[in-house]
Short mmCIF file of C-alpha atoms and ligand atoms in Angstrom, two decimals:
data_model
loop_
_atom_site.label_atom_id
_atom_site.label_comp_id
_atom_site.label_asym_id
_atom_site.label_seq_id
_atom_site.Cartn_x
_atom_site.Cartn_y
_atom_site.Cartn_z
CA UNK A 1 -19.80 -5.57 16.62
CA UNK A 2 -16.01 -5.80 16.47
CA UNK A 3 -14.41 -2.44 15.56
CA UNK A 4 -12.25 -2.48 12.41
CA UNK A 5 -9.88 -0.16 10.56
CA UNK A 6 -9.24 -1.19 6.96
CA UNK A 7 -6.05 0.00 5.31
CA UNK A 8 -6.24 -0.57 1.57
CA UNK A 9 -5.07 0.24 -1.99
CA UNK A 10 -8.12 -0.45 -4.22
CA UNK A 11 -7.49 -2.49 -6.32
CA UNK A 12 -9.99 -5.03 -7.65
CA UNK A 13 -9.72 -7.56 -4.80
CA UNK A 14 -9.51 -4.70 -2.26
CA UNK A 15 -12.90 -3.60 -3.58
CA UNK A 16 -14.39 -7.04 -2.92
CA UNK A 17 -12.75 -7.07 0.51
CA UNK A 18 -14.08 -3.64 1.49
CA UNK A 19 -17.61 -4.55 0.43
CA UNK A 20 -17.37 -7.85 2.34
CA UNK A 21 -16.44 -6.01 5.54
CA UNK A 22 -19.08 -3.32 5.08
CA UNK A 23 -21.81 -5.95 4.64
CA UNK A 24 -20.82 -8.12 7.60
CA UNK A 25 -22.83 -7.58 10.79
CA UNK A 26 -20.06 -8.99 13.03
CA UNK A 27 -17.90 -5.90 12.43
CA UNK A 28 -18.16 -2.14 12.56
CA UNK A 29 -15.85 -0.49 10.01
CA UNK A 30 -14.78 2.65 11.88
CA UNK A 31 -12.34 3.94 9.27
CA UNK A 32 -10.84 3.22 5.88
CA UNK A 33 -7.29 4.43 5.40
CA UNK A 34 -5.64 4.42 2.02
CA UNK A 35 -2.12 3.71 0.84
CA UNK A 36 -0.29 3.82 -2.49
CA UNK A 37 -0.01 0.33 -3.98
CA UNK A 38 -1.76 -1.18 -6.96
CA UNK A 39 -1.97 2.31 -8.47
CA UNK A 40 -1.03 5.77 -7.16
CA UNK A 41 -2.38 6.96 -3.80
CA UNK A 42 -4.35 9.62 -5.62
CA UNK A 43 -6.26 6.92 -7.50
CA UNK A 44 -6.57 4.45 -4.62
CA UNK A 45 -8.00 7.25 -2.46
CA UNK A 46 -10.68 8.10 -5.02
CA UNK A 47 -11.41 4.40 -5.55
CA UNK A 48 -11.90 3.69 -1.85
CA UNK A 49 -14.43 6.53 -1.72
CA UNK A 50 -16.17 5.20 -4.85
CA UNK A 51 -16.48 1.78 -3.25
CA UNK A 52 -17.98 3.25 -0.07
CA UNK A 53 -20.46 5.17 -2.21
CA UNK A 54 -21.37 1.95 -4.05
CA UNK A 55 -21.99 0.26 -0.69
CA UNK A 56 -24.07 3.24 0.49
CA UNK A 57 -21.63 3.78 3.37
CA UNK A 58 -20.32 7.31 2.90
CA UNK A 59 -20.72 7.65 6.69
CA UNK A 60 -17.42 5.76 7.14
CA UNK A 61 -14.46 8.19 7.24
CA UNK A 62 -11.86 7.62 4.50
CA UNK A 63 -8.44 9.23 4.91
CA UNK A 64 -5.40 9.42 2.67
CA UNK A 65 -2.11 7.89 3.81
CA UNK A 66 1.32 7.10 2.40
CA UNK A 67 2.16 8.05 -1.16
CA UNK A 68 5.38 6.04 -1.27
CA UNK A 69 7.28 3.32 0.63
CA UNK A 70 9.31 4.09 3.78
CA UNK A 71 12.83 3.85 2.36
CA UNK A 72 13.16 3.07 -1.34
CA UNK A 73 11.03 3.97 -4.33
CA UNK A 74 8.17 1.61 -5.17
CA UNK A 75 9.39 -1.16 -7.50
CA UNK A 76 6.32 -1.24 -9.69
CA UNK A 77 2.58 -0.69 -9.69
CA UNK A 78 0.08 -3.46 -10.45
CA UNK A 79 -1.86 -1.51 -13.08
CA UNK A 80 -1.55 -4.40 -15.55
CA UNK A 81 -3.76 -6.46 -13.19
CA UNK A 82 -6.02 -3.77 -11.76
CA UNK A 83 -6.23 -1.41 -14.76
CA UNK A 84 -4.74 2.07 -15.01
CA UNK A 85 -7.60 3.34 -12.84
CA UNK A 86 -7.21 0.54 -10.26
CA UNK A 87 -10.78 -0.69 -10.82
CA UNK A 88 -10.25 -2.85 -13.89
CA UNK A 89 -10.92 0.18 -16.16
CA UNK A 90 -14.50 0.25 -14.84
CA UNK A 91 -14.27 3.21 -12.45
CA UNK A 92 -16.75 5.16 -14.63
CA UNK A 93 -19.38 2.54 -13.72
CA UNK A 94 -18.94 3.32 -10.02
CA UNK A 95 -20.59 6.24 -8.21
CA UNK A 96 -18.62 9.47 -7.80
CA UNK A 97 -16.20 9.31 -4.84
CA UNK A 98 -17.80 9.99 -1.46
CA UNK A 99 -16.37 12.55 0.98
CA UNK A 100 -12.69 12.64 1.92
CA UNK A 101 -11.87 12.89 5.61
CA UNK A 102 -9.53 15.88 6.03
CA UNK A 103 -7.29 14.08 8.54
CA UNK A 104 -4.13 12.28 7.48
CA UNK A 105 -4.57 8.48 7.64
CA UNK A 106 -2.33 8.19 10.71
CA UNK A 107 -4.38 10.77 12.61
CA UNK A 108 -7.61 9.00 11.72
CA UNK A 109 -6.15 5.64 12.81
CA UNK A 110 -4.93 7.16 16.08
CA UNK A 111 -8.27 8.89 16.71
CA UNK A 112 -10.23 5.67 16.16
CA UNK A 113 -7.90 3.68 18.43
CA UNK A 114 -8.06 6.33 21.18
CA UNK A 115 -11.83 6.71 21.03
CA UNK A 116 -12.77 3.03 20.95
CA UNK A 117 -13.64 1.48 24.33
CA UNK A 118 -12.60 -1.90 22.91
CA UNK A 119 -9.34 -2.70 21.10
CA UNK A 120 -9.60 -2.35 17.33
CA UNK A 121 -8.62 -4.86 14.61
CA UNK A 122 -6.56 -3.44 11.74
CA UNK A 123 -6.92 -5.17 8.37
CA UNK A 124 -4.06 -4.40 6.02
CA UNK A 125 -4.78 -5.04 2.33
CA UNK A 126 -1.92 -3.21 0.64
CA UNK A 127 1.69 -2.21 1.32
CA UNK A 128 2.04 -2.04 5.13
CA UNK A 129 3.43 1.51 5.19
CA UNK A 130 0.54 3.19 7.06
CA UNK A 131 0.44 0.45 9.69
CA UNK A 132 4.22 0.52 10.18
CA UNK A 133 4.13 4.29 10.64
CA UNK A 134 1.29 3.94 13.15
CA UNK A 135 3.28 1.41 15.21
CA UNK A 136 6.41 3.57 15.06
CA UNK A 137 4.69 6.89 15.68
CA UNK A 138 2.04 5.98 18.27
CA UNK A 139 3.58 3.38 20.60
CA UNK A 140 1.14 4.32 23.38
CA UNK A 141 -1.73 3.15 21.18
CA UNK A 142 -0.28 -0.31 20.49
CA UNK A 143 -2.27 -1.89 23.37
CA UNK A 144 -5.41 -0.49 21.72
CA UNK A 145 -4.84 -2.76 18.70
CA UNK A 146 -6.70 -6.06 19.11
CA UNK A 147 -5.06 -7.70 16.15
CA UNK A 148 -3.52 -6.95 12.75
CA UNK A 149 -4.63 -9.15 9.85
CA UNK A 150 -2.53 -8.54 6.75
CA UNK A 151 -2.76 -10.00 3.25
CA UNK A 152 0.80 -10.43 2.08
CA UNK A 153 3.85 -12.61 1.62
CA UNK A 154 4.52 -16.04 0.23
CA UNK A 155 6.36 -19.09 1.50
CA UNK A 156 7.04 -20.17 -2.05
CA UNK A 157 6.64 -18.38 -5.34
CA UNK A 158 6.00 -14.66 -5.41
CA UNK A 159 3.75 -12.79 -7.79
CA UNK A 160 5.91 -9.70 -8.30
CA UNK A 161 9.39 -11.16 -7.95
CA UNK A 162 10.60 -14.78 -7.79
CA UNK A 163 9.83 -14.84 -4.08
CA UNK A 164 8.27 -11.40 -3.60
CA UNK A 165 4.53 -10.97 -3.10
CA UNK A 166 3.19 -7.58 -4.22
CA UNK A 167 2.24 -5.99 -0.87
CA UNK A 168 5.46 -7.02 0.86
CA UNK A 169 7.67 -6.25 -2.13
CA UNK A 170 6.04 -2.80 -2.43
CA UNK A 171 7.41 -1.82 1.01
CA UNK A 172 9.57 -4.54 2.58
CA UNK A 173 10.83 -2.29 5.40
CA UNK A 174 7.23 -1.54 6.46
CA UNK A 175 6.29 -5.24 6.32
CA UNK A 176 9.33 -6.14 8.43
CA UNK A 177 8.25 -3.54 11.03
CA UNK A 178 4.70 -4.90 11.22
CA UNK A 179 5.57 -8.61 11.14
CA UNK A 180 8.16 -8.32 13.93
CA UNK A 181 6.07 -6.13 16.23
CA UNK A 182 6.02 -7.65 19.72
CA UNK A 183 2.84 -7.53 21.83
CA UNK A 184 0.38 -7.30 18.93
CA UNK A 185 -1.25 -10.45 17.54
CA UNK A 186 -0.50 -10.42 13.81
CA UNK A 187 -2.07 -12.77 11.27
CA UNK A 188 -0.56 -13.01 7.80
CA UNK A 189 -2.57 -14.30 4.85
CA UNK A 190 -0.02 -15.23 2.17
CA UNK A 191 -0.30 -16.20 -1.49
CA UNK A 192 0.10 -19.87 -0.57
CA UNK A 193 -3.50 -19.78 0.65
CA UNK A 194 -5.02 -16.99 -1.46
CA UNK A 195 -3.90 -18.70 -4.68
CA UNK A 196 -6.03 -21.70 -3.67
CA UNK A 197 -9.19 -19.62 -3.19
CA UNK A 198 -10.07 -18.86 -6.77
CA UNK A 199 -13.31 -17.34 -7.99
CA UNK A 200 -14.18 -19.19 -11.19
CA UNK A 201 -16.66 -18.21 -13.90
CA UNK A 202 -19.61 -19.87 -12.14
CA UNK A 203 -18.84 -18.04 -8.87
CA UNK A 204 -18.52 -14.69 -10.64
CA UNK A 205 -21.72 -15.28 -12.64
CA UNK A 206 -23.60 -16.14 -9.46
CA UNK A 207 -22.40 -12.92 -7.87
CA UNK A 208 -23.19 -10.80 -10.94
CA UNK A 209 -26.76 -12.18 -10.88
CA UNK A 210 -27.19 -10.71 -7.38
CA UNK A 211 -28.15 -7.26 -8.65
CA UNK A 212 -26.76 -4.16 -10.36
CA UNK A 213 -24.21 -3.30 -7.67
CA UNK A 214 -22.98 -6.90 -7.61
CA UNK A 215 -22.71 -6.72 -11.42
CA UNK A 216 -20.59 -3.53 -11.15
CA UNK A 217 -18.30 -5.34 -8.74
CA UNK A 218 -17.90 -8.33 -11.05
CA UNK A 219 -17.24 -5.99 -14.00
CA UNK A 220 -13.97 -4.89 -12.37
CA UNK A 221 -12.65 -8.47 -12.59
CA UNK A 222 -12.64 -8.84 -16.40
CA UNK A 223 -9.08 -7.59 -16.92
CA UNK A 224 -7.77 -9.38 -13.83
CA UNK A 225 -9.29 -12.62 -15.06
CA UNK A 226 -7.64 -12.23 -18.48
CA UNK A 227 -4.25 -11.65 -16.82
CA UNK A 228 -4.80 -14.66 -14.58
CA UNK A 229 -5.60 -16.86 -17.56
CA UNK A 230 -2.56 -15.58 -19.43
CA UNK A 231 -0.18 -16.11 -16.55
CA UNK A 232 -1.52 -19.23 -14.85
CA UNK A 233 -3.57 -20.87 -17.61
CA UNK A 234 -6.66 -20.94 -15.37
CA UNK A 235 -9.92 -19.07 -15.97
CA UNK A 236 -10.40 -17.59 -12.52
CA UNK A 237 -9.53 -14.68 -10.26
CA UNK A 238 -7.74 -14.88 -6.91
CA UNK A 239 -9.67 -13.12 -4.15
CA UNK A 240 -6.52 -12.33 -2.09
CA UNK A 241 -7.66 -9.43 0.14
CA UNK A 242 -11.14 -10.80 0.80
CA UNK A 243 -9.56 -13.70 2.71
CA UNK A 244 -7.91 -11.32 5.18
CA UNK A 245 -11.27 -9.64 5.78
CA UNK A 246 -13.01 -12.99 6.21
CA UNK A 247 -10.39 -14.01 8.79
CA UNK A 248 -10.83 -10.69 10.63
CA UNK A 249 -14.62 -11.06 10.69
CA UNK A 250 -14.68 -14.72 11.70
CA UNK A 251 -11.35 -15.35 13.51
CA UNK A 252 -9.84 -18.78 12.97
CA UNK A 253 -11.59 -19.37 9.62
CA UNK A 254 -8.20 -19.64 7.90
CA UNK A 255 -6.73 -21.94 10.59
CA UNK A 256 -3.46 -20.03 11.05
CA UNK A 257 -0.36 -21.45 12.76
CA UNK A 258 2.31 -19.45 14.65
CA UNK A 259 5.78 -18.92 13.16
CA UNK A 260 8.34 -16.11 13.28
CA UNK A 261 8.39 -14.23 9.96
CA UNK A 262 11.01 -11.87 8.63
CA UNK A 263 11.28 -9.94 5.40
CA UNK A 264 14.35 -9.64 3.17
CA UNK A 265 14.99 -5.89 2.92
CA UNK A 266 18.23 -6.10 0.98
CA UNK A 267 18.34 -4.60 -2.50
CA UNK A 268 18.63 -7.49 -4.94
CA UNK A 269 16.77 -10.62 -6.00
CA UNK A 270 15.60 -11.59 -2.50
CA UNK A 271 14.05 -8.18 -1.75
CA UNK A 272 10.51 -8.58 -0.43
CA UNK A 273 10.83 -12.30 0.30
CA UNK A 274 9.04 -13.42 3.49
CA UNK A 275 10.97 -16.01 5.44
CA UNK A 276 8.59 -18.08 7.57
CA UNK A 277 10.72 -20.01 10.05
CA UNK A 278 8.97 -23.32 10.56
CA UNK A 279 11.50 -24.84 12.96
CA UNK A 280 9.65 -25.86 16.15
CA UNK A 281 11.89 -23.73 18.41
CA UNK A 282 12.43 -20.75 16.08
CA UNK A 283 13.03 -17.51 18.00
CA UNK A 284 11.23 -14.20 17.58
CA UNK A 285 7.71 -12.77 17.86
CA UNK A 286 5.24 -15.21 16.34
CA UNK A 287 2.99 -14.34 13.44
CA UNK A 288 -0.11 -16.43 12.84
CA UNK A 289 0.39 -17.58 9.25
CA UNK A 290 -2.72 -18.74 7.43
CA UNK A 291 -1.77 -21.66 5.21
CA UNK A 292 -4.88 -23.78 5.36
CA UNK A 293 -8.63 -23.34 5.06
CA UNK A 294 -11.75 -25.11 3.94
CA UNK A 295 -11.55 -23.55 0.47
CA UNK A 296 -15.07 -24.40 -0.80
CA UNK A 297 -16.51 -23.07 2.49
CA UNK A 298 -14.48 -19.83 2.18
CA UNK A 299 -15.70 -19.31 -1.39
CA UNK A 300 -19.36 -20.00 -0.64
CA UNK A 301 -19.34 -17.87 2.53
CA UNK A 302 -17.72 -14.95 0.66
CA UNK A 303 -20.32 -15.24 -2.12
CA UNK A 304 -23.20 -15.49 0.37
CA UNK A 305 -22.12 -12.27 2.05
CA UNK A 306 -21.25 -10.29 -1.10
CA UNK A 307 -24.51 -11.08 -2.82
CA UNK A 308 -26.44 -9.11 -0.21
CA UNK A 309 -25.03 -5.95 -1.87
CA UNK A 310 -27.79 -6.37 -4.46
C1 BDR B 1 -1.97 -8.35 -3.27
O1 BDR B 1 -1.41 -7.47 -4.24
C2 BDR B 1 -2.39 -6.63 -4.77
O2 BDR B 1 -2.27 -6.51 -6.15
C3 BDR B 1 -3.73 -7.20 -4.36
O3 BDR B 1 -4.68 -6.17 -4.15
C4 BDR B 1 -3.42 -7.91 -3.07
O4 BDR B 1 -3.49 -7.02 -1.96
C5 BDR B 1 -1.80 -9.77 -3.76
O5 BDR B 1 -0.45 -10.07 -3.88
CA1 CA B 2 -4.60 -4.87 -2.12
#
């Protein structure tokens, strides 16, 4: 199986994404590293370990990473979407957190990359701070990275600012570092696609019927779904981070196309905007940007895999 490091800030959709990876036989999750993001790093770290316990995978090392962005303070948390606990106010229904790896996230990432005979895919599901620090601090390990698949960005409307998507807006300098890294294949899964892949009531009910652990997973979505209805007038939940995992597990599923991408790092209204340069001859390292997918197939495949949690 393909070796994977998942960097995450759970987070309701992060929880779905982690479970999806842990249940997929094509990949071997070698490490989970945790960043600040939807809620504080203290909470995301405990949540990641709760999710691993729910999946029965406390054998996977989980290490704590960045507590804040590289340069400026974090603009805002996403606790209104993910609940003050980061699990839709349902953390009490999850098992107690599994063990914490004593290494800092960067050390764990570096250890996994050094030890793996094959290059490792990094899946980034939160602010890109840990991954940016890895690239900056361990240049000798860059050839050991098979690919980075990151959920983030938007070509159009943002979800945190007019043009700013949450993960990129949370640490624009880190995102700029990752998205302009030469010699590493990077795939970006932006809102333009994730906002088309919506789990509706029927999808969530089908998952909840899969068993008690599936039901616990679906329970975390209640608040998120209410927020989604309030903001977008649609009764559904976007599965954002799960799409990045699906693309990492089954490369090409999201049919990405190559464009240079840069991030607005200025302070002001454009901060956190991702500029995807779609001119045919645009210069710069190319990022594979996932703008298109067979949406019904993505939804049914995600459900098929998640339901095996039981
Ligand atoms: C991203 O922001 C977070 O709130 C979600 O977990 C996802 O990673 C979507 O913009
Ligand atoms: Ca996330």
